[in-house]
């Protein structure tokens, strides 16, 4: 099981990668939504905002009102961020769960 600090760092690494590619995807991903990332095995969460292909304002704690919510284990979060876990396969295997409206899910696919 990964630690809370490792999960926090993984999300910051993801934010940096999204930031580096934001100019390329900004026109294709017109999305401005709150995001919660819930780590089920650690009983902790992080939240931020997806805007223009970027993950910004990332901080500790849950956002129960988040428009997009990702739930997974700490190890699966790290594997996702490192590119070792395929998102569609992880969804199908129920290793991750994403709660969002269908239109937002279509837009999120462009970021993955």
Short mmCIF file of N, CA and C in Angstrom, two decimals:
data_model
loop_
_atom_site.label_atom_id
_atom_site.label_comp_id
_atom_site.label_asym_id
_atom_site.label_seq_id
_atom_site.Cartn_x
_atom_site.Cartn_y
_atom_site.Cartn_z
N UNK A 1 0.84 -1.17 0.00
CA UNK A 1 0.00 0.00 0.00
C UNK A 1 0.89 1.24 0.00
N UNK A 2 0.56 2.17 -0.90
CA UNK A 2 1.31 3.41 -0.99
C UNK A 2 0.88 4.35 0.15
N UNK A 3 1.72 5.32 0.44
CA UNK A 3 1.42 6.26 1.53
C UNK A 3 0.63 7.46 0.99
N UNK A 4 0.09 8.23 1.90
CA UNK A 4 -0.61 9.46 1.54
C UNK A 4 0.34 10.40 0.80
N UNK A 5 1.58 10.52 1.27
CA UNK A 5 2.57 11.39 0.62
C UNK A 5 2.86 10.93 -0.80
N UNK A 6 2.95 9.62 -1.02
CA UNK A 6 3.19 9.11 -2.37
C UNK A 6 2.01 9.41 -3.29
N UNK A 7 0.80 9.31 -2.78
CA UNK A 7 -0.39 9.63 -3.57
C UNK A 7 -0.42 11.12 -3.90
N UNK A 8 -0.13 11.95 -2.91
CA UNK A 8 -0.09 13.40 -3.13
C UNK A 8 0.94 13.74 -4.21
N UNK A 9 2.13 13.13 -4.11
CA UNK A 9 3.18 13.39 -5.10
C UNK A 9 2.76 12.91 -6.49
N UNK A 10 2.10 11.76 -6.56
CA UNK A 10 1.63 11.24 -7.85
C UNK A 10 0.65 12.21 -8.49
N UNK A 11 -0.26 12.78 -7.70
CA UNK A 11 -1.20 13.74 -8.26
C UNK A 11 -0.51 15.02 -8.70
N UNK A 12 0.50 15.45 -7.96
CA UNK A 12 1.27 16.62 -8.39
C UNK A 12 2.05 16.32 -9.67
N UNK A 13 2.57 15.10 -9.79
CA UNK A 13 3.25 14.69 -11.03
C UNK A 13 2.27 14.69 -12.20
N UNK A 14 1.07 14.19 -11.96
CA UNK A 14 0.04 14.20 -13.00
C UNK A 14 -0.30 15.62 -13.40
N UNK A 15 -0.44 16.50 -12.42
CA UNK A 15 -0.74 17.90 -12.70
C UNK A 15 0.35 18.53 -13.56
N UNK A 16 1.60 18.21 -13.27
CA UNK A 16 2.72 18.75 -14.06
C UNK A 16 2.68 18.24 -15.49
N UNK A 17 2.36 16.95 -15.67
CA UNK A 17 2.27 16.40 -17.03
C UNK A 17 1.11 17.01 -17.81
N UNK A 18 -0.02 17.18 -17.15
CA UNK A 18 -1.16 17.82 -17.81
C UNK A 18 -0.83 19.25 -18.18
N UNK A 19 -0.14 19.94 -17.28
CA UNK A 19 0.25 21.32 -17.55
C UNK A 19 1.16 21.41 -18.78
N UNK A 20 2.08 20.47 -18.90
CA UNK A 20 3.00 20.47 -20.04
C UNK A 20 2.28 20.23 -21.36
N UNK A 21 1.13 19.54 -21.32
CA UNK A 21 0.39 19.24 -22.55
C UNK A 21 -0.85 20.11 -22.73
N UNK A 22 -1.09 21.04 -21.83
CA UNK A 22 -2.34 21.80 -21.84
C UNK A 22 -2.55 22.58 -23.13
N UNK A 23 -1.50 23.16 -23.68
CA UNK A 23 -1.66 23.94 -24.91
C UNK A 23 -2.14 23.07 -26.06
N UNK A 24 -1.73 21.82 -26.05
CA UNK A 24 -2.09 20.90 -27.13
C UNK A 24 -3.54 20.44 -27.01
N UNK A 25 -4.07 20.30 -25.81
CA UNK A 25 -5.41 19.76 -25.63
C UNK A 25 -6.46 20.80 -25.28
N UNK A 26 -6.05 22.01 -25.02
CA UNK A 26 -6.98 23.05 -24.55
C UNK A 26 -8.19 23.21 -25.48
N UNK A 27 -7.97 23.24 -26.78
CA UNK A 27 -9.07 23.44 -27.71
C UNK A 27 -9.99 22.22 -27.79
N UNK A 28 -9.45 21.03 -27.54
CA UNK A 28 -10.25 19.81 -27.61
C UNK A 28 -10.95 19.51 -26.31
N UNK A 29 -10.45 20.00 -25.20
CA UNK A 29 -11.00 19.68 -23.89
C UNK A 29 -11.42 20.97 -23.20
N UNK A 30 -12.61 21.43 -23.54
CA UNK A 30 -13.16 22.62 -22.92
C UNK A 30 -13.89 22.18 -21.65
N UNK A 31 -13.15 22.07 -20.56
CA UNK A 31 -13.69 21.50 -19.34
C UNK A 31 -13.24 22.34 -18.16
N UNK A 32 -14.18 22.70 -17.33
CA UNK A 32 -13.89 23.42 -16.09
C UNK A 32 -14.75 22.78 -15.01
N UNK A 33 -14.16 21.82 -14.28
CA UNK A 33 -14.91 21.06 -13.30
C UNK A 33 -14.09 20.83 -12.04
N UNK A 34 -14.77 20.78 -10.91
CA UNK A 34 -14.11 20.39 -9.67
C UNK A 34 -13.86 18.89 -9.71
N UNK A 35 -12.78 18.47 -9.08
CA UNK A 35 -12.36 17.07 -9.09
C UNK A 35 -12.04 16.62 -7.68
N UNK A 36 -12.52 15.43 -7.34
CA UNK A 36 -12.14 14.79 -6.08
C UNK A 36 -11.48 13.46 -6.43
N UNK A 37 -10.39 13.16 -5.76
CA UNK A 37 -9.71 11.88 -5.91
C UNK A 37 -9.73 11.21 -4.54
N UNK A 38 -10.50 10.15 -4.46
CA UNK A 38 -10.70 9.45 -3.18
C UNK A 38 -9.87 8.18 -3.16
N UNK A 39 -9.00 8.06 -2.17
CA UNK A 39 -8.11 6.91 -2.02
C UNK A 39 -8.75 5.98 -0.99
N UNK A 40 -9.35 4.92 -1.47
CA UNK A 40 -10.21 4.09 -0.61
C UNK A 40 -9.45 3.36 0.49
N UNK A 41 -8.27 2.82 0.19
CA UNK A 41 -7.57 2.04 1.22
C UNK A 41 -6.91 2.91 2.28
N UNK A 42 -6.68 4.16 1.98
CA UNK A 42 -6.09 5.08 2.96
C UNK A 42 -7.14 5.95 3.64
N UNK A 43 -8.38 5.85 3.15
CA UNK A 43 -9.47 6.67 3.70
C UNK A 43 -9.10 8.15 3.72
N UNK A 44 -8.58 8.59 2.57
CA UNK A 44 -8.20 9.98 2.42
C UNK A 44 -8.62 10.44 1.04
N UNK A 45 -8.51 11.73 0.80
CA UNK A 45 -8.91 12.27 -0.49
C UNK A 45 -8.13 13.55 -0.78
N UNK A 46 -8.15 13.91 -2.04
CA UNK A 46 -7.55 15.16 -2.52
C UNK A 46 -8.58 15.79 -3.45
N UNK A 47 -8.48 17.09 -3.61
CA UNK A 47 -9.38 17.73 -4.56
C UNK A 47 -8.67 18.88 -5.25
N UNK A 48 -9.22 19.22 -6.40
CA UNK A 48 -8.67 20.30 -7.20
C UNK A 48 -9.67 20.67 -8.27
N UNK A 49 -9.17 21.21 -9.35
CA UNK A 49 -10.02 21.67 -10.45
C UNK A 49 -9.36 21.31 -11.77
N UNK A 50 -10.17 20.76 -12.67
CA UNK A 50 -9.73 20.53 -14.04
C UNK A 50 -10.18 21.74 -14.85
N UNK A 51 -9.22 22.43 -15.45
CA UNK A 51 -9.55 23.61 -16.25
C UNK A 51 -8.60 23.69 -17.42
N UNK A 52 -9.18 23.75 -18.62
CA UNK A 52 -8.39 23.92 -19.86
C UNK A 52 -7.27 22.89 -19.98
N UNK A 53 -7.56 21.65 -19.63
CA UNK A 53 -6.56 20.59 -19.76
C UNK A 53 -5.54 20.55 -18.64
N UNK A 54 -5.75 21.33 -17.61
CA UNK A 54 -4.82 21.38 -16.47
C UNK A 54 -5.52 20.90 -15.20
N UNK A 55 -4.73 20.41 -14.26
CA UNK A 55 -5.21 20.08 -12.92
C UNK A 55 -4.61 21.13 -11.99
N UNK A 56 -5.47 22.00 -11.45
CA UNK A 56 -4.98 23.13 -10.66
C UNK A 56 -5.60 23.09 -9.26
N UNK A 57 -5.05 23.91 -8.39
CA UNK A 57 -5.56 24.07 -7.02
C UNK A 57 -5.67 22.75 -6.27
N UNK A 58 -4.72 21.86 -6.49
CA UNK A 58 -4.72 20.54 -5.86
C UNK A 58 -4.38 20.67 -4.38
N UNK A 59 -5.23 20.09 -3.54
CA UNK A 59 -5.03 20.18 -2.11
C UNK A 59 -5.59 18.94 -1.41
N UNK A 60 -5.23 18.76 -0.16
CA UNK A 60 -5.72 17.63 0.63
C UNK A 60 -7.19 17.83 0.98
N UNK A 61 -7.89 16.73 1.16
CA UNK A 61 -9.28 16.76 1.60
C UNK A 61 -10.25 16.46 0.47
N UNK A 62 -11.42 16.03 0.85
CA UNK A 62 -12.46 15.66 -0.11
C UNK A 62 -13.28 16.89 -0.50
N UNK A 63 -13.92 16.80 -1.63
CA UNK A 63 -14.91 17.78 -2.05
C UNK A 63 -16.17 17.00 -2.38
N UNK A 64 -17.09 16.88 -1.44
CA UNK A 64 -18.30 16.08 -1.68
C UNK A 64 -19.15 16.60 -2.84
N UNK A 65 -18.96 17.85 -3.21
CA UNK A 65 -19.73 18.45 -4.29
C UNK A 65 -19.00 18.41 -5.63
N UNK A 66 -17.86 17.73 -5.70
CA UNK A 66 -17.06 17.69 -6.93
C UNK A 66 -17.88 17.14 -8.09
N UNK A 67 -17.73 17.75 -9.23
CA UNK A 67 -18.45 17.32 -10.43
C UNK A 67 -17.85 16.06 -11.04
N UNK A 68 -16.56 15.83 -10.77
CA UNK A 68 -15.87 14.63 -11.24
C UNK A 68 -15.21 13.99 -10.02
N UNK A 69 -15.46 12.71 -9.81
CA UNK A 69 -14.88 12.02 -8.66
C UNK A 69 -14.24 10.72 -9.12
N UNK A 70 -12.98 10.54 -8.74
CA UNK A 70 -12.24 9.32 -9.02
C UNK A 70 -12.02 8.60 -7.70
N UNK A 71 -12.36 7.32 -7.66
CA UNK A 71 -12.12 6.50 -6.47
C UNK A 71 -11.25 5.32 -6.86
N UNK A 72 -10.21 5.08 -6.08
CA UNK A 72 -9.30 3.99 -6.35
C UNK A 72 -8.45 3.71 -5.12
N UNK A 73 -7.64 2.68 -5.19
CA UNK A 73 -6.71 2.40 -4.10
C UNK A 73 -5.42 3.19 -4.34
N UNK A 74 -4.62 3.27 -3.32
CA UNK A 74 -3.36 4.02 -3.42
C UNK A 74 -2.43 3.41 -4.47
N UNK A 75 -2.29 2.09 -4.47
CA UNK A 75 -1.41 1.44 -5.44
C UNK A 75 -1.91 1.62 -6.87
N UNK A 76 -3.22 1.54 -7.07
CA UNK A 76 -3.76 1.73 -8.41
C UNK A 76 -3.62 3.17 -8.87
N UNK A 77 -3.73 4.13 -7.96
CA UNK A 77 -3.51 5.53 -8.33
C UNK A 77 -2.09 5.72 -8.84
N UNK A 78 -1.11 5.19 -8.11
CA UNK A 78 0.27 5.31 -8.55
C UNK A 78 0.49 4.63 -9.89
N UNK A 79 -0.10 3.46 -10.09
CA UNK A 79 0.04 2.75 -11.35
C UNK A 79 -0.61 3.54 -12.50
N UNK A 80 -1.75 4.16 -12.24
CA UNK A 80 -2.40 4.98 -13.26
C UNK A 80 -1.53 6.15 -13.67
N UNK A 81 -1.01 6.85 -12.69
CA UNK A 81 -0.20 8.04 -12.97
C UNK A 81 1.09 7.67 -13.69
N UNK A 82 1.67 6.52 -13.36
CA UNK A 82 2.90 6.07 -14.02
C UNK A 82 2.63 5.48 -15.40
N UNK A 83 1.37 5.31 -15.76
CA UNK A 83 1.02 4.74 -17.06
C UNK A 83 1.08 3.23 -17.09
N UNK A 84 1.11 2.60 -15.93
CA UNK A 84 1.19 1.15 -15.85
C UNK A 84 -0.18 0.49 -15.81
N UNK A 85 -1.22 1.28 -15.63
CA UNK A 85 -2.58 0.76 -15.54
C UNK A 85 -3.43 1.49 -16.58
N UNK A 86 -3.97 0.74 -17.51
CA UNK A 86 -4.79 1.29 -18.58
C UNK A 86 -6.16 1.70 -18.02
N UNK A 87 -6.58 2.92 -18.27
CA UNK A 87 -7.81 3.44 -17.69
C UNK A 87 -9.04 2.62 -18.10
N UNK A 88 -9.27 2.38 -19.40
CA UNK A 88 -10.46 1.58 -19.74
C UNK A 88 -10.46 0.19 -19.11
N UNK A 89 -9.31 -0.46 -19.08
CA UNK A 89 -9.24 -1.78 -18.46
C UNK A 89 -9.45 -1.69 -16.95
N UNK A 90 -8.91 -0.66 -16.33
CA UNK A 90 -9.09 -0.48 -14.88
C UNK A 90 -10.56 -0.21 -14.55
N UNK A 91 -11.23 0.56 -15.40
CA UNK A 91 -12.65 0.80 -15.20
C UNK A 91 -13.44 -0.50 -15.34
N UNK A 92 -13.13 -1.26 -16.38
CA UNK A 92 -13.84 -2.52 -16.62
C UNK A 92 -13.62 -3.51 -15.49
N UNK A 93 -12.43 -3.51 -14.92
CA UNK A 93 -12.10 -4.43 -13.82
C UNK A 93 -12.53 -3.87 -12.46
N UNK A 94 -13.12 -2.68 -12.46
CA UNK A 94 -13.57 -2.01 -11.24
C UNK A 94 -12.42 -1.70 -10.27
N UNK A 95 -11.25 -1.49 -10.84
CA UNK A 95 -10.11 -1.07 -10.02
C UNK A 95 -10.16 0.43 -9.77
N UNK A 96 -10.84 1.15 -10.65
CA UNK A 96 -11.11 2.57 -10.46
C UNK A 96 -12.57 2.82 -10.77
N UNK A 97 -13.09 3.87 -10.20
CA UNK A 97 -14.45 4.31 -10.50
C UNK A 97 -14.40 5.81 -10.75
N UNK A 98 -15.07 6.24 -11.80
CA UNK A 98 -15.15 7.66 -12.11
C UNK A 98 -16.62 8.05 -12.14
N UNK A 99 -16.96 9.03 -11.34
CA UNK A 99 -18.32 9.55 -11.30
C UNK A 99 -18.33 10.93 -11.93
N UNK A 100 -19.07 11.05 -13.01
CA UNK A 100 -19.19 12.33 -13.72
C UNK A 100 -20.38 12.22 -14.66
N UNK A 101 -20.84 13.35 -15.15
CA UNK A 101 -21.93 13.25 -16.11
C UNK A 101 -21.37 12.71 -17.43
N UNK A 102 -22.19 12.11 -18.26
CA UNK A 102 -21.70 11.46 -19.49
C UNK A 102 -20.93 12.39 -20.43
N UNK A 103 -21.33 13.63 -20.52
CA UNK A 103 -20.63 14.57 -21.39
C UNK A 103 -19.22 14.87 -20.87
N UNK A 104 -19.10 14.99 -19.57
CA UNK A 104 -17.78 15.21 -18.98
C UNK A 104 -16.89 13.99 -19.17
N UNK A 105 -17.47 12.79 -19.07
CA UNK A 105 -16.68 11.57 -19.29
C UNK A 105 -16.11 11.54 -20.71
N UNK A 106 -16.90 11.96 -21.67
CA UNK A 106 -16.41 12.00 -23.06
C UNK A 106 -15.25 12.98 -23.19
N UNK A 107 -15.34 14.11 -22.54
CA UNK A 107 -14.26 15.09 -22.59
C UNK A 107 -13.01 14.58 -21.86
N UNK A 108 -13.23 13.90 -20.72
CA UNK A 108 -12.09 13.36 -19.96
C UNK A 108 -11.32 12.32 -20.76
N UNK A 109 -12.00 11.59 -21.61
CA UNK A 109 -11.31 10.57 -22.43
C UNK A 109 -10.21 11.21 -23.28
N UNK A 110 -10.42 12.45 -23.69
CA UNK A 110 -9.43 13.14 -24.50
C UNK A 110 -8.18 13.48 -23.72
N UNK A 111 -8.30 13.57 -22.40
CA UNK A 111 -7.13 13.85 -21.55
C UNK A 111 -6.32 12.59 -21.27
N UNK A 112 -6.94 11.44 -21.37
CA UNK A 112 -6.30 10.18 -20.96
C UNK A 112 -5.41 9.61 -22.05
#
